[in-house]
PDB file of C-alpha atoms in Angstrom:
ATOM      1  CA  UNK J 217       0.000   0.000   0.000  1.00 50.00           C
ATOM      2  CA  UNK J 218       1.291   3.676  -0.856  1.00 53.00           C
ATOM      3  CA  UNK J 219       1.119   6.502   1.435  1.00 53.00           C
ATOM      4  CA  UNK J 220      -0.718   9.679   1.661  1.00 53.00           C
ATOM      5  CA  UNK J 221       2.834  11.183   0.773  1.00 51.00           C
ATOM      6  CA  UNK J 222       4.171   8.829  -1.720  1.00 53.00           C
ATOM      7  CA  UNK J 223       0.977   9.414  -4.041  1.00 54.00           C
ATOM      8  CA  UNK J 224       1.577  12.855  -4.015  1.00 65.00           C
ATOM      9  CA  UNK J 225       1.409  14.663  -7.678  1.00 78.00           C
ATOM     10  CA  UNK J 226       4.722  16.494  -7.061  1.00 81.00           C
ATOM     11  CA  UNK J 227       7.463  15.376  -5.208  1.00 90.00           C
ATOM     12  CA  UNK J 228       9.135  18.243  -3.282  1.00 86.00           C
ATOM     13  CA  UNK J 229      12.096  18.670  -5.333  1.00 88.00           C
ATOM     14  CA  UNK J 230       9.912  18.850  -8.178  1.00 86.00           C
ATOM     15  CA  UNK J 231       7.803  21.734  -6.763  1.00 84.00           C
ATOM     16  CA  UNK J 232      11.209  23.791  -5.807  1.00 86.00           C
ATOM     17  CA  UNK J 233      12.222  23.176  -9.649  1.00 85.00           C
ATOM     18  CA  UNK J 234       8.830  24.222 -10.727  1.00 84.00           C
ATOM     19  CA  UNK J 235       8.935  27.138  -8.449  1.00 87.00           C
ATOM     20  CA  UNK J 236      12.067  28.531  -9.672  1.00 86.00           C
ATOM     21  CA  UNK J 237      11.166  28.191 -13.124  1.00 86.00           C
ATOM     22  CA  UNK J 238       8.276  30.033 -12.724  1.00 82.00           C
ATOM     23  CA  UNK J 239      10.237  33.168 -10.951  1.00 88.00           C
ATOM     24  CA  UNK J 240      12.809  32.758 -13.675  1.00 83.00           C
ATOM     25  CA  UNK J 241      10.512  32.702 -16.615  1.00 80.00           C
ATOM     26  CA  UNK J 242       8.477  36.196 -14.938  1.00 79.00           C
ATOM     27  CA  UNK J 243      11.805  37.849 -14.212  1.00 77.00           C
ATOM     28  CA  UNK J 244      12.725  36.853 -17.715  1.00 78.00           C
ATOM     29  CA  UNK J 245       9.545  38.536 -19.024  1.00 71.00           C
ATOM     30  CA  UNK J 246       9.671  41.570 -16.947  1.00 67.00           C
ATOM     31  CA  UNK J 247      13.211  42.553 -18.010  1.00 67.00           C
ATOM     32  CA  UNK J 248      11.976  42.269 -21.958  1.00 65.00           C
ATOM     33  CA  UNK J 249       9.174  44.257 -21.517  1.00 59.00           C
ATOM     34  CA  UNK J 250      11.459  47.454 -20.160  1.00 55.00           C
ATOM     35  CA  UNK J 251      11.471  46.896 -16.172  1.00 58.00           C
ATOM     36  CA  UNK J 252      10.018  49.518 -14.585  1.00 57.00           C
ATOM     37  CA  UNK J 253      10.538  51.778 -17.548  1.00 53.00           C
ATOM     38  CA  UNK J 254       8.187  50.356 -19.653  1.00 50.00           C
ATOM     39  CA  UNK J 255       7.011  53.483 -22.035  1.00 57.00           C
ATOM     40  CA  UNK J 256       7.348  53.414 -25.627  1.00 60.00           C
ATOM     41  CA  UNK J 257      10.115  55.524 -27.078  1.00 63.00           C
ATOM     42  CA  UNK J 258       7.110  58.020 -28.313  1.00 66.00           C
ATOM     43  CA  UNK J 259       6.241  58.188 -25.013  1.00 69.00           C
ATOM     44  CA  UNK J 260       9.461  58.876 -23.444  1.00 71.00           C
ATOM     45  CA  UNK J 261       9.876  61.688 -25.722  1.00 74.00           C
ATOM     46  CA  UNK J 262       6.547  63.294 -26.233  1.00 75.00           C
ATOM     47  CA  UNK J 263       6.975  63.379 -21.971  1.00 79.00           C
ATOM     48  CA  UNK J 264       9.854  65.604 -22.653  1.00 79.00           C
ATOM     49  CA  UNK J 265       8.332  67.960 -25.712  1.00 83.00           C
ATOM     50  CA  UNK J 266       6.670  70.896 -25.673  1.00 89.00           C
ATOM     51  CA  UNK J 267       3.579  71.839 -25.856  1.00 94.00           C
ATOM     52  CA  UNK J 268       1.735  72.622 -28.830  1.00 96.00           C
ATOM     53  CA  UNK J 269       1.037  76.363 -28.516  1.00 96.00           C
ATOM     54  CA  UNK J 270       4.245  77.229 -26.847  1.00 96.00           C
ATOM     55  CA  UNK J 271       5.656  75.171 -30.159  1.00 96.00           C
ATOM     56  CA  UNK J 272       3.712  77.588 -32.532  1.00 97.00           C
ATOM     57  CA  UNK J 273       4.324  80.500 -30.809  1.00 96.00           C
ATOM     58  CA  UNK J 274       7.846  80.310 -30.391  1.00 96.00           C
ATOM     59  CA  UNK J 275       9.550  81.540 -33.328  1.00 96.00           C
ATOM     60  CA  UNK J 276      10.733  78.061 -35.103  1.00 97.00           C
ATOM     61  CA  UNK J 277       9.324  75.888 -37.420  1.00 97.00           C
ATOM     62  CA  UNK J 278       7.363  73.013 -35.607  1.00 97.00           C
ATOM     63  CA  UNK J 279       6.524  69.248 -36.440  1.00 97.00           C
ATOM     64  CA  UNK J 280       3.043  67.561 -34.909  1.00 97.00           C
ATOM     65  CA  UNK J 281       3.871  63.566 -34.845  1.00 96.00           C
ATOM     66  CA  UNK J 282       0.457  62.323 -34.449  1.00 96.00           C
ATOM     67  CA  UNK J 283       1.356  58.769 -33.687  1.00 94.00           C
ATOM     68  CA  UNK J 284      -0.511  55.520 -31.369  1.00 93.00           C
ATOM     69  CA  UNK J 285       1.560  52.690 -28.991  1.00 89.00           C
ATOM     70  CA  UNK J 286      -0.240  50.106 -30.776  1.00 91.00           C
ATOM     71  CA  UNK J 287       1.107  51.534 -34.433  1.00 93.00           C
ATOM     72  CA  UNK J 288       3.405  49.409 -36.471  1.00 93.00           C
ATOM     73  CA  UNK J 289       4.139  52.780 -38.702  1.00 93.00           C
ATOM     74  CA  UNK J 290       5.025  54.468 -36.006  1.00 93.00           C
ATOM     75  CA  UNK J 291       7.426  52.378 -34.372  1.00 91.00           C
ATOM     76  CA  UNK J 292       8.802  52.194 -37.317  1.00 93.00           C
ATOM     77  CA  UNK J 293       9.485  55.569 -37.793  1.00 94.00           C
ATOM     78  CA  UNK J 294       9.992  55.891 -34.129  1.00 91.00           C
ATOM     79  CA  UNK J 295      13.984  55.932 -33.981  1.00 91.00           C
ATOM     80  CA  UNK J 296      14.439  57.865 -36.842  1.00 94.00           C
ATOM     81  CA  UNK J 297      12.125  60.768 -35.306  1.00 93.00           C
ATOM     82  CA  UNK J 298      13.935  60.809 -32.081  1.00 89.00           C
ATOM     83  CA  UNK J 299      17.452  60.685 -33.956  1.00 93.00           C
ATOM     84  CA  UNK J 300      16.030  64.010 -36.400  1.00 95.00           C
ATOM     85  CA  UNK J 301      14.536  65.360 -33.339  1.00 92.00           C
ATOM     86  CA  UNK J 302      17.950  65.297 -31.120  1.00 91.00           C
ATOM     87  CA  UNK J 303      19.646  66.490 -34.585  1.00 94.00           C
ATOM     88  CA  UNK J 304      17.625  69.201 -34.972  1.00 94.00           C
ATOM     89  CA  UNK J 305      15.923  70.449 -31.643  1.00 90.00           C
ATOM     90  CA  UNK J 306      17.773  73.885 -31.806  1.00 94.00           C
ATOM     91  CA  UNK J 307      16.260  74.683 -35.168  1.00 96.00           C
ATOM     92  CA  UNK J 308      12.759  72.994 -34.517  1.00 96.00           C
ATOM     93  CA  UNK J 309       9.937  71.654 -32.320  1.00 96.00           C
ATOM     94  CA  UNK J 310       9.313  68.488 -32.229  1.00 95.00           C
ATOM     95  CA  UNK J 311       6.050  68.344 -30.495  1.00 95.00           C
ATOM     96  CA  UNK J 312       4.400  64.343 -30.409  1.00 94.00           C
ATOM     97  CA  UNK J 313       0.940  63.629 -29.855  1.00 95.00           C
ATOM     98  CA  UNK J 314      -0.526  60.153 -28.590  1.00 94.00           C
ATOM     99  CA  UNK J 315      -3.734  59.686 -30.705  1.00 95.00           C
ATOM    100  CA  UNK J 316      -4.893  57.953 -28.093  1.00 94.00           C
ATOM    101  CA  UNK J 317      -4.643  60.161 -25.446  1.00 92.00           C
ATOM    102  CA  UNK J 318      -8.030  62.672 -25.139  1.00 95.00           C
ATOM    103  CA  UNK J 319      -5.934  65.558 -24.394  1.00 94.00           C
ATOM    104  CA  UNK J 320      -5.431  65.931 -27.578  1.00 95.00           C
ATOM    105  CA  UNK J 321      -8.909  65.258 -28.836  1.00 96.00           C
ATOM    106  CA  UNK J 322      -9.443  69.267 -30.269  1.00 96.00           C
ATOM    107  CA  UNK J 323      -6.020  68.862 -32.488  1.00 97.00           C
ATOM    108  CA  UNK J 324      -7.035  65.370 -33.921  1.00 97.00           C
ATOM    109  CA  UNK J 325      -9.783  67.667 -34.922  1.00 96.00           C
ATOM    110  CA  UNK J 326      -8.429  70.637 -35.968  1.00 96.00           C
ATOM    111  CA  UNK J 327      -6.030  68.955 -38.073  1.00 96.00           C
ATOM    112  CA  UNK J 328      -8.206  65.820 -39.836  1.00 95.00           C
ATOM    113  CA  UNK J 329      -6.274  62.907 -37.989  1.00 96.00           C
ATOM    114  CA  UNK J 330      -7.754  60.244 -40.191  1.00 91.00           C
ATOM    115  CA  UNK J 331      -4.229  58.175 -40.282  1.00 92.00           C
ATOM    116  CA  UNK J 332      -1.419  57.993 -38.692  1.00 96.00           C
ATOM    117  CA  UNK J 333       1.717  58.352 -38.703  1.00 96.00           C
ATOM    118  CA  UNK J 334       0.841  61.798 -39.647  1.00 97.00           C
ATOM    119  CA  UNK J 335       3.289  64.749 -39.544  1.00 97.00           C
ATOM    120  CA  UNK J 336       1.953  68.245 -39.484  1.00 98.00           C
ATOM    121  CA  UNK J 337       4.535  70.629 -40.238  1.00 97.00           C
ATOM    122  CA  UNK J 338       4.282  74.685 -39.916  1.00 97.00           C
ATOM    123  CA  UNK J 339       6.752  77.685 -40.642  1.00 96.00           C
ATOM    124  CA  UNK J 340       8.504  79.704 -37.778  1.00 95.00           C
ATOM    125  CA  UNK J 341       4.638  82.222 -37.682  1.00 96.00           C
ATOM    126  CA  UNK J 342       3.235  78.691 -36.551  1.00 96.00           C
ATOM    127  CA  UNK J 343       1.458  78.563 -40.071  1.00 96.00           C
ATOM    128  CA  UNK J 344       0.356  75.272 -42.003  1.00 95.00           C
ATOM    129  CA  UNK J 345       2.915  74.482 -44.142  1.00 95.00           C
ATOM    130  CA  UNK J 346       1.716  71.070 -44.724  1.00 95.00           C
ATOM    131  CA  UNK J 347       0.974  67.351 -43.602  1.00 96.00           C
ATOM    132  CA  UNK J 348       2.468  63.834 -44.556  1.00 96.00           C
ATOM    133  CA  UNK J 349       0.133  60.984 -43.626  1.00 94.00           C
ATOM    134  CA  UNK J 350       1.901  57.410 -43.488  1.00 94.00           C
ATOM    135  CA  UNK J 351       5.249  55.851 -43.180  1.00 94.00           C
ATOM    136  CA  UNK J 352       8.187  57.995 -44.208  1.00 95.00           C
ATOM    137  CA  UNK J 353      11.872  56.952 -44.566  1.00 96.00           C
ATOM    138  CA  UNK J 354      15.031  58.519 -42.897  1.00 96.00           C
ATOM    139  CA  UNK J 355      15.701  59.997 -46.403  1.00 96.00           C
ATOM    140  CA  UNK J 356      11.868  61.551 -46.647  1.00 96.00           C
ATOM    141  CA  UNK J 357      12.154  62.831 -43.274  1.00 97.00           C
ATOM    142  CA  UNK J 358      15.201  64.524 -43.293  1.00 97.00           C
ATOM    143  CA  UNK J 359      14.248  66.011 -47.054  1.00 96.00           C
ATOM    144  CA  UNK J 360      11.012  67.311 -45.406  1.00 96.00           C
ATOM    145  CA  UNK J 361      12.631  69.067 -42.543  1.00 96.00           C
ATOM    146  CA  UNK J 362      15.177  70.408 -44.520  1.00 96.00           C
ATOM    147  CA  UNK J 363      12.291  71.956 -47.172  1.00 95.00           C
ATOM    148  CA  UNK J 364      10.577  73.215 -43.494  1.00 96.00           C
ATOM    149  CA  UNK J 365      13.722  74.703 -42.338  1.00 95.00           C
ATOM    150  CA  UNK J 366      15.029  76.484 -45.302  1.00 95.00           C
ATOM    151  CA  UNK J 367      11.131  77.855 -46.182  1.00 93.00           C
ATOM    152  CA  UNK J 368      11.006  75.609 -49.493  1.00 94.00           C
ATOM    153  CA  UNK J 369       8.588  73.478 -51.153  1.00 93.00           C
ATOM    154  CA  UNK J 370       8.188  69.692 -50.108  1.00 92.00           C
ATOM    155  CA  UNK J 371       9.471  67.025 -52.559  1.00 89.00           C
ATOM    156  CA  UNK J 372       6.039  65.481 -54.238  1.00 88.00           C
ATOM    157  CA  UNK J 373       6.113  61.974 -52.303  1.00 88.00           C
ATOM    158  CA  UNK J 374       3.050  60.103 -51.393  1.00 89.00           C
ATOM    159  CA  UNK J 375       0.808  61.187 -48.806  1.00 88.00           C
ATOM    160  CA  UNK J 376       2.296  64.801 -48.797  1.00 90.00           C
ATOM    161  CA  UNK J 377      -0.977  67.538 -48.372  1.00 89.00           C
ATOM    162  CA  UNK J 378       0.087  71.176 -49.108  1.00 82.00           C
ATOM    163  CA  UNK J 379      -2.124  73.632 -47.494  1.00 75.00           C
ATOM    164  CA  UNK J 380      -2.869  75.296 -50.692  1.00 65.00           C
ATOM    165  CA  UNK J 381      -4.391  71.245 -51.287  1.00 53.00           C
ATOM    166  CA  UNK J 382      -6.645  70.584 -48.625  1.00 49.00           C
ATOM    167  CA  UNK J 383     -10.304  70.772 -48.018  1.00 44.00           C
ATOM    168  CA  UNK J 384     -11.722  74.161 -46.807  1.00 40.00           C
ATOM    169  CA  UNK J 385     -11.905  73.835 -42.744  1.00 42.00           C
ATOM    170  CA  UNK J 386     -14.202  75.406 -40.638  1.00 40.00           C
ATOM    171  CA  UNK J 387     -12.101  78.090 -40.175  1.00 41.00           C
ATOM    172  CA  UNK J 388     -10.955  78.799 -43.693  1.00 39.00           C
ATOM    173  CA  UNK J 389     -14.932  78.949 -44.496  1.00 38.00           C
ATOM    174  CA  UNK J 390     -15.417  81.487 -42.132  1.00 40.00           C
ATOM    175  CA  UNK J 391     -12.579  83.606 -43.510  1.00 42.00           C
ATOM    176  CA  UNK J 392     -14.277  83.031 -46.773  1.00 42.00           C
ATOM    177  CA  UNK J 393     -18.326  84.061 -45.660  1.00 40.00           C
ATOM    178  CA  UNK J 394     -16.161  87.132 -44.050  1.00 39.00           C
ATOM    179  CA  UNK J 395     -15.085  88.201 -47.881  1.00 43.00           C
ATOM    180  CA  UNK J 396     -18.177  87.439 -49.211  1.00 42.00           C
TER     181      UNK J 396
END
């Protein structure tokens, strides 16, 4: 006859083993999801921009990243726009915007976030100087700040909306009815 003990499912040693594998595995897990500093590099960085009327009002040209956690495009095009933006911070604001994030609600408005990535770009008056929706390359990217920083038309890629382009807004219609 078998004991109460020797019927057991696990023997001890077994349950240790299974124990430690378990911390292991968790630890394991924890450490590849960031530790305790978990945020996305968007994250980490729009944390650290400024905001988006200071950016407008300040005298430089600005970029709007509208951009999600959950967006493939964006981490994509995630370590390129942190390299540009540490390149170029003296010369323009980078200002990133978590679509997700209903702070920003009245801008995904304002500006017809339908897509993202999108990029809104605007001159040193904080003025529209126009929007790329989608995935851009390092190439693209630096080509389109360059064009923002020296005042100059945008290359004709994909995606690229010149202000002269879009649909009337609200507030262009009003302009309008005033010159009527």
């Amino acid at each position: 006859m078998k004991t109460n003990t020797e019927s057991s499912f696990l023997n001890n040693t077994q349950k240790v083993l299974l124990t430690f594998s378990c911390i292991l595995l968790s630890l394991i897990l924890f450490l590849l999801r960031g530790g305790f500093d978990s945020q996305s590099p968007f994250e980490q960085i729009a944390r650290k921009s400024m905001l988006p009327d200071v950016a407008l009002t300040n005298g430089r040209p600005t970029v709007f990243e509208f951009y999600a956690d959950w967006c493939e495009a964006c981490k994509e095009m995630a370590p390129t726009m942190v390299e540009l933006e540490s390149i170029n911070k003296a010369k323009v604001n980078f200002v990133f915007l978590n679509v997700d994030n209903q702070r920003w609600e009245d801008l995904l408005e304002t500006y017809d976030v339908n897509g993202i990535p999108q990029l809104n770009f605007f001159d040193n008056q904080g003025k529209e100087y126009g929007t790329s929706i989608g995935v851009r390359t390092k190439d693209q990217l630096e080509d389109l700040l360059n064009s923002l920083i020296l005042n100059k038309p945008f290359a004709n890629f994909p995606g690229i909306v010149k202000p002269e382009m879009s649909l009337l807004t609200d507030r262009t219609f009003s302009q309008n009815e005033l010159k009527a």
